[in-house]
């Protein structure tokens, strides 16, 4: 890495959907990405465990010199953002389901929110609905099992279509006209979700908004990298070969992953 990287973290490869927005907006920035694959998925785990893993990972990213950390995971943000901000001394940018833009966009005020069970259970989600629901009918849709498809690189094909058709049933019957992708793994399934929901349904996620927030924070802190091509480095707590293979598919460029033992920090 040349300068100080932007640290990006998710339970697995899902946060690459956010990292690609950061890459597109800030191509000169180095990105250090951590996939906590050994503990993926986070969505069915207790809050304390998600918090503990998030702290370990973020400490590692900061130890590697990250100038800012992006929690590219709605589940970890819901569970751990306050804790992280209290103990980490670089800016920590989190994310939440893009409810506000979805409610603005929805013509009939019927919005489905796909996310992990942990994200939808969190108090943070209730607050989001309270602040931005604006009278719209919000249909939370927990999607257990979906992250696992993406972790295997299955973003299209019969298996994932079948899982999606079953999962999306409730929000199709509710006749939502807008769907929020409230988990960073789901943007990789956008085409399949859109095909099943039909052409009249808008699909929104928060990746681009997070990238803009990163840009603002770097500008305020005077830490923007302006020249050269940024380097992308991929760390994982899982199997480097398997993670590298799936990540390359999602990133649409060859990537090599390095396995890191967080316990040794
Ligand atoms: N990608 C994550 C999110 O945005 C979490 C997926 C999981 O590990 O359950 O919520």
Coordinates of C-alpha atoms and ligand atoms in Angstrom, one line a residue:
X1 CA 0.0 0.0 0.0
X2 CA 1.2 3.5 -0.7
X3 CA -0.5 5.8 1.7
X4 CA -3.0 5.1 4.5
X5 CA -5.8 2.9 3.2
X6 CA -9.5 3.1 3.7
X7 CA -10.4 0.1 5.9
X8 CA -13.6 -1.7 4.8
X9 CA -15.1 -4.5 6.7
X10 CA -18.0 -7.0 6.4
X11 CA -18.9 -10.5 7.7
X12 CA -17.9 -11.7 4.3
X13 CA -17.8 -10.7 0.6
X14 CA -21.0 -8.6 0.8
X15 CA -19.2 -5.4 1.6
X16 CA -17.5 -5.5 -1.8
X17 CA -20.7 -4.0 -3.0
X18 CA -19.8 -0.9 -1.0
X19 CA -16.1 -1.1 -1.7
X20 CA -16.8 -1.0 -5.5
X21 CA -18.8 2.3 -4.9
X22 CA -15.8 3.7 -3.0
X23 CA -13.5 2.5 -5.7
X24 CA -15.6 4.2 -8.4
X25 CA -15.8 7.5 -6.5
X26 CA -12.3 7.6 -5.1
X27 CA -10.1 5.6 -7.5
X28 CA -6.8 6.9 -6.0
X29 CA -7.5 5.6 -2.6
X30 CA -6.0 2.3 -1.3
X31 CA -8.6 0.0 0.1
X32 CA -7.9 -2.6 2.8
X33 CA -10.9 -5.0 3.0
X34 CA -11.5 -7.5 5.7
X35 CA -14.0 -10.4 5.2
X36 CA -14.7 -12.1 8.5
X37 CA -15.6 -15.2 6.6
X38 CA -14.9 -17.6 9.5
X39 CA -17.8 -16.0 11.3
X40 CA -20.1 -15.4 8.4
X41 CA -23.1 -15.0 8.5
X42 CA -23.4 -12.5 11.3
X43 CA -27.2 -12.2 10.8
X44 CA -28.2 -15.0 13.1
X45 CA -25.6 -14.4 15.8
X46 CA -26.2 -12.7 19.2
X47 CA -25.4 -9.0 19.4
X48 CA -22.5 -9.4 21.8
X49 CA -20.7 -11.8 19.5
X50 CA -21.2 -9.5 16.5
X51 CA -19.8 -6.6 18.6
X52 CA -16.8 -8.6 19.7
X53 CA -15.9 -9.7 16.2
X54 CA -16.4 -6.1 14.9
X55 CA -14.0 -4.8 17.5
X56 CA -11.4 -7.4 16.6
X57 CA -11.6 -6.7 12.9
X58 CA -11.7 -2.9 13.2
X59 CA -8.7 -2.9 15.6
X60 CA -6.8 -5.0 13.0
X61 CA -7.7 -2.5 10.2
X62 CA -6.5 0.4 12.3
X63 CA -3.4 -1.5 13.3
X64 CA -2.7 -1.9 9.5
X65 CA -2.9 1.9 9.2
X66 CA -6.5 2.6 8.1
X67 CA -7.2 6.3 8.1
X68 CA -11.0 5.7 8.2
X69 CA -13.0 2.5 8.7
X70 CA -16.2 1.7 6.8
X71 CA -18.4 -0.9 8.5
X72 CA -19.8 -2.2 5.2
X73 CA -22.3 -4.3 7.0
X74 CA -25.8 -3.3 8.1
X75 CA -25.8 -6.1 10.7
X76 CA -22.5 -5.1 12.3
X77 CA -23.4 -1.4 12.1
X78 CA -26.7 -2.1 14.0
X79 CA -24.9 -4.1 16.7
X80 CA -21.6 -2.3 17.1
X81 CA -21.4 1.2 15.6
X82 CA -21.7 3.1 18.9
X83 CA -19.1 0.7 20.6
X84 CA -16.7 1.1 17.8
X85 CA -17.0 4.9 17.7
X86 CA -16.3 5.0 21.4
X87 CA -13.0 3.1 21.3
X88 CA -11.6 3.6 17.8
X89 CA -9.7 6.8 17.2
X90 CA -10.2 7.1 13.4
X91 CA -13.6 8.0 11.9
X92 CA -15.9 5.0 11.7
X93 CA -18.6 5.2 9.0
X94 CA -21.5 2.8 9.4
X95 CA -24.5 2.0 7.3
X96 CA -28.2 1.4 7.6
X97 CA -31.0 0.3 5.2
X98 CA -31.8 3.1 2.7
X99 CA -35.2 3.7 4.1
X100 CA -35.3 7.4 3.6
X101 CA -34.6 7.4 -0.2
X102 CA -37.0 4.5 -0.6
X103 CA -39.9 6.2 1.1
X104 CA -39.2 9.3 -1.0
X105 CA -39.2 7.2 -4.1
X106 CA -42.2 5.0 -3.4
X107 CA -45.3 6.3 -5.2
X108 CA -47.8 4.2 -3.3
X109 CA -46.0 4.4 0.1
X110 CA -45.4 0.6 0.3
X111 CA -41.8 -0.3 1.0
X112 CA -40.2 -3.7 1.6
X113 CA -37.0 -3.9 3.5
X114 CA -34.8 -7.0 2.9
X115 CA -32.2 -7.5 5.7
X116 CA -30.7 -10.0 8.1
X117 CA -32.8 -11.0 11.1
X118 CA -30.3 -9.2 13.4
X119 CA -30.6 -5.9 11.5
X120 CA -34.4 -6.0 11.6
X121 CA -34.5 -6.9 15.3
X122 CA -32.1 -4.1 16.3
X123 CA -33.4 -0.9 18.1
X124 CA -31.6 1.1 15.4
X125 CA -34.0 -0.2 12.8
X126 CA -37.1 0.8 14.9
X127 CA -35.6 4.3 15.1
X128 CA -35.0 4.4 11.4
X129 CA -38.7 3.6 10.7
X130 CA -39.8 6.1 13.3
X131 CA -37.6 8.9 11.7
X132 CA -38.0 8.2 8.0
X133 CA -41.2 6.1 7.7
X134 CA -43.1 9.3 7.0
X135 CA -46.5 7.5 7.0
X136 CA -45.4 4.8 4.5
X137 CA -46.2 1.2 5.1
X138 CA -42.9 -0.6 5.8
X139 CA -42.7 -4.3 5.4
X140 CA -39.5 -5.7 7.0
X141 CA -38.4 -9.0 5.4
X142 CA -35.8 -11.1 7.2
X143 CA -33.9 -13.1 4.6
X144 CA -32.0 -16.0 6.3
X145 CA -30.1 -18.1 3.9
X146 CA -29.5 -15.4 1.2
X147 CA -26.0 -14.4 2.4
X148 CA -24.9 -18.0 2.1
X149 CA -25.6 -18.0 -1.7
X150 CA -23.6 -14.9 -2.2
X151 CA -20.7 -16.3 -0.1
X152 CA -20.6 -19.2 -2.6
X153 CA -20.6 -16.8 -5.5
X154 CA -24.1 -17.9 -6.5
X155 CA -25.7 -14.6 -7.7
X156 CA -27.8 -16.2 -10.4
X157 CA -29.1 -19.6 -11.4
X158 CA -31.8 -21.9 -10.2
X159 CA -30.7 -22.3 -6.6
X160 CA -30.7 -18.6 -5.7
X161 CA -33.9 -17.9 -7.8
X162 CA -35.7 -20.6 -5.8
X163 CA -34.6 -19.2 -2.5
X164 CA -35.5 -15.7 -3.6
X165 CA -39.0 -16.6 -4.9
X166 CA -39.8 -18.2 -1.6
X167 CA -38.3 -15.3 0.5
X168 CA -39.9 -12.5 -1.6
X169 CA -43.4 -13.9 -1.4
X170 CA -44.6 -11.7 1.6
X171 CA -43.5 -8.4 0.0
X172 CA -44.9 -9.4 -3.4
X173 CA -48.3 -10.2 -1.8
X174 CA -48.0 -6.8 0.1
X175 CA -47.7 -5.2 -3.3
X176 CA -44.7 -3.0 -2.4
X177 CA -43.4 -0.7 -5.1
X178 CA -40.0 -0.2 -3.6
X179 CA -37.5 -2.6 -2.1
X180 CA -34.6 -1.7 0.1
X181 CA -31.5 -3.9 0.0
X182 CA -30.7 -3.7 3.7
X183 CA -27.7 -6.0 3.6
X184 CA -24.6 -5.4 1.6
X185 CA -24.6 -8.9 0.1
X186 CA -27.9 -8.3 -1.6
X187 CA -26.8 -5.7 -4.3
X188 CA -25.1 -8.7 -6.0
X189 CA -28.5 -10.3 -6.3
X190 CA -30.2 -7.1 -7.6
X191 CA -30.8 -8.5 -11.1
X192 CA -32.4 -11.6 -9.8
X193 CA -34.5 -9.7 -7.2
X194 CA -35.6 -7.2 -9.9
X195 CA -36.6 -10.0 -12.3
X196 CA -38.8 -11.7 -9.6
X197 CA -40.3 -8.5 -8.2
X198 CA -41.1 -7.2 -11.7
X199 CA -40.5 -4.0 -13.7
X200 CA -42.7 -1.7 -11.7
X201 CA -40.7 -2.2 -8.5
X202 CA -37.7 0.1 -7.6
X203 CA -34.7 -1.3 -5.8
X204 CA -32.5 0.9 -3.6
X205 CA -29.4 0.3 -1.6
X206 CA -27.0 2.6 0.4
X207 CA -23.6 1.8 -1.1
X208 CA -23.2 5.0 -3.2
X209 CA -24.4 7.1 -0.3
X210 CA -21.8 5.5 2.0
X211 CA -19.1 6.2 -0.6
X212 CA -20.1 9.9 -0.7
X213 CA -19.9 10.0 3.1
X214 CA -16.4 8.5 3.0
X215 CA -15.4 11.3 0.5
X216 CA -16.8 13.9 2.8
X217 CA -15.0 12.6 5.9
X218 CA -11.7 12.4 4.0
X219 CA -12.2 15.9 2.7
X220 CA -12.9 17.3 6.2
X221 CA -9.9 15.5 7.7
X222 CA -7.6 16.6 4.8
X223 CA -6.7 12.9 4.1
X224 CA -7.9 12.5 0.5
X225 CA -5.4 10.7 -1.9
X226 CA -5.4 12.5 -5.2
X227 CA -3.1 10.8 -7.5
X228 CA -2.2 7.3 -8.7
X229 CA -4.3 4.1 -8.8
X230 CA -5.4 2.9 -5.5
X231 CA -4.4 -0.6 -4.4
X232 CA -7.0 -3.1 -3.2
X233 CA -5.9 -5.6 -0.6
X234 CA -8.2 -8.4 0.7
X235 CA -7.8 -10.0 4.1
X236 CA -10.0 -12.8 5.5
X237 CA -10.4 -14.9 8.6
X238 CA -11.5 -17.7 6.3
X239 CA -9.9 -19.8 3.6
X240 CA -7.9 -17.5 1.3
X241 CA -8.3 -19.5 -1.8
X242 CA -12.0 -19.9 -1.6
X243 CA -12.6 -16.3 -0.6
X244 CA -10.3 -15.0 -3.3
X245 CA -12.2 -17.0 -5.9
X246 CA -15.6 -15.7 -5.0
X247 CA -14.4 -12.1 -4.4
X248 CA -12.8 -12.1 -7.9
X249 CA -16.1 -13.1 -9.4
X250 CA -18.0 -10.4 -7.6
X251 CA -15.3 -7.7 -8.1
X252 CA -15.0 -8.8 -11.8
X253 CA -11.2 -8.6 -11.5
X254 CA -8.7 -11.2 -10.2
X255 CA -8.2 -10.7 -6.4
X256 CA -5.9 -12.6 -4.1
X257 CA -7.0 -13.0 -0.5
X258 CA -4.6 -13.4 2.5
X259 CA -5.7 -15.3 5.6
X260 CA -5.3 -13.4 8.9
X261 CA -5.5 -14.9 12.4
X262 CA -7.2 -12.2 14.4
X263 CA -6.4 -14.0 17.7
X264 CA -2.7 -13.2 17.1
X265 CA -3.2 -9.4 17.2
Ligands
LIG1 N1 -23.5 -8.1 4.7 C1 -24.1 -8.0 6.0 C2 -25.1 -6.9 6.1 O1 -25.0 -5.9 5.5 C3 -24.3 -9.1 6.9 C4 -24.6 -10.5 6.4 C5 -24.4 -11.5 7.4 O2 -23.3 -11.8 7.8 O3 -25.5 -12.0 7.9 O4 -26.0 -7.0 6.9

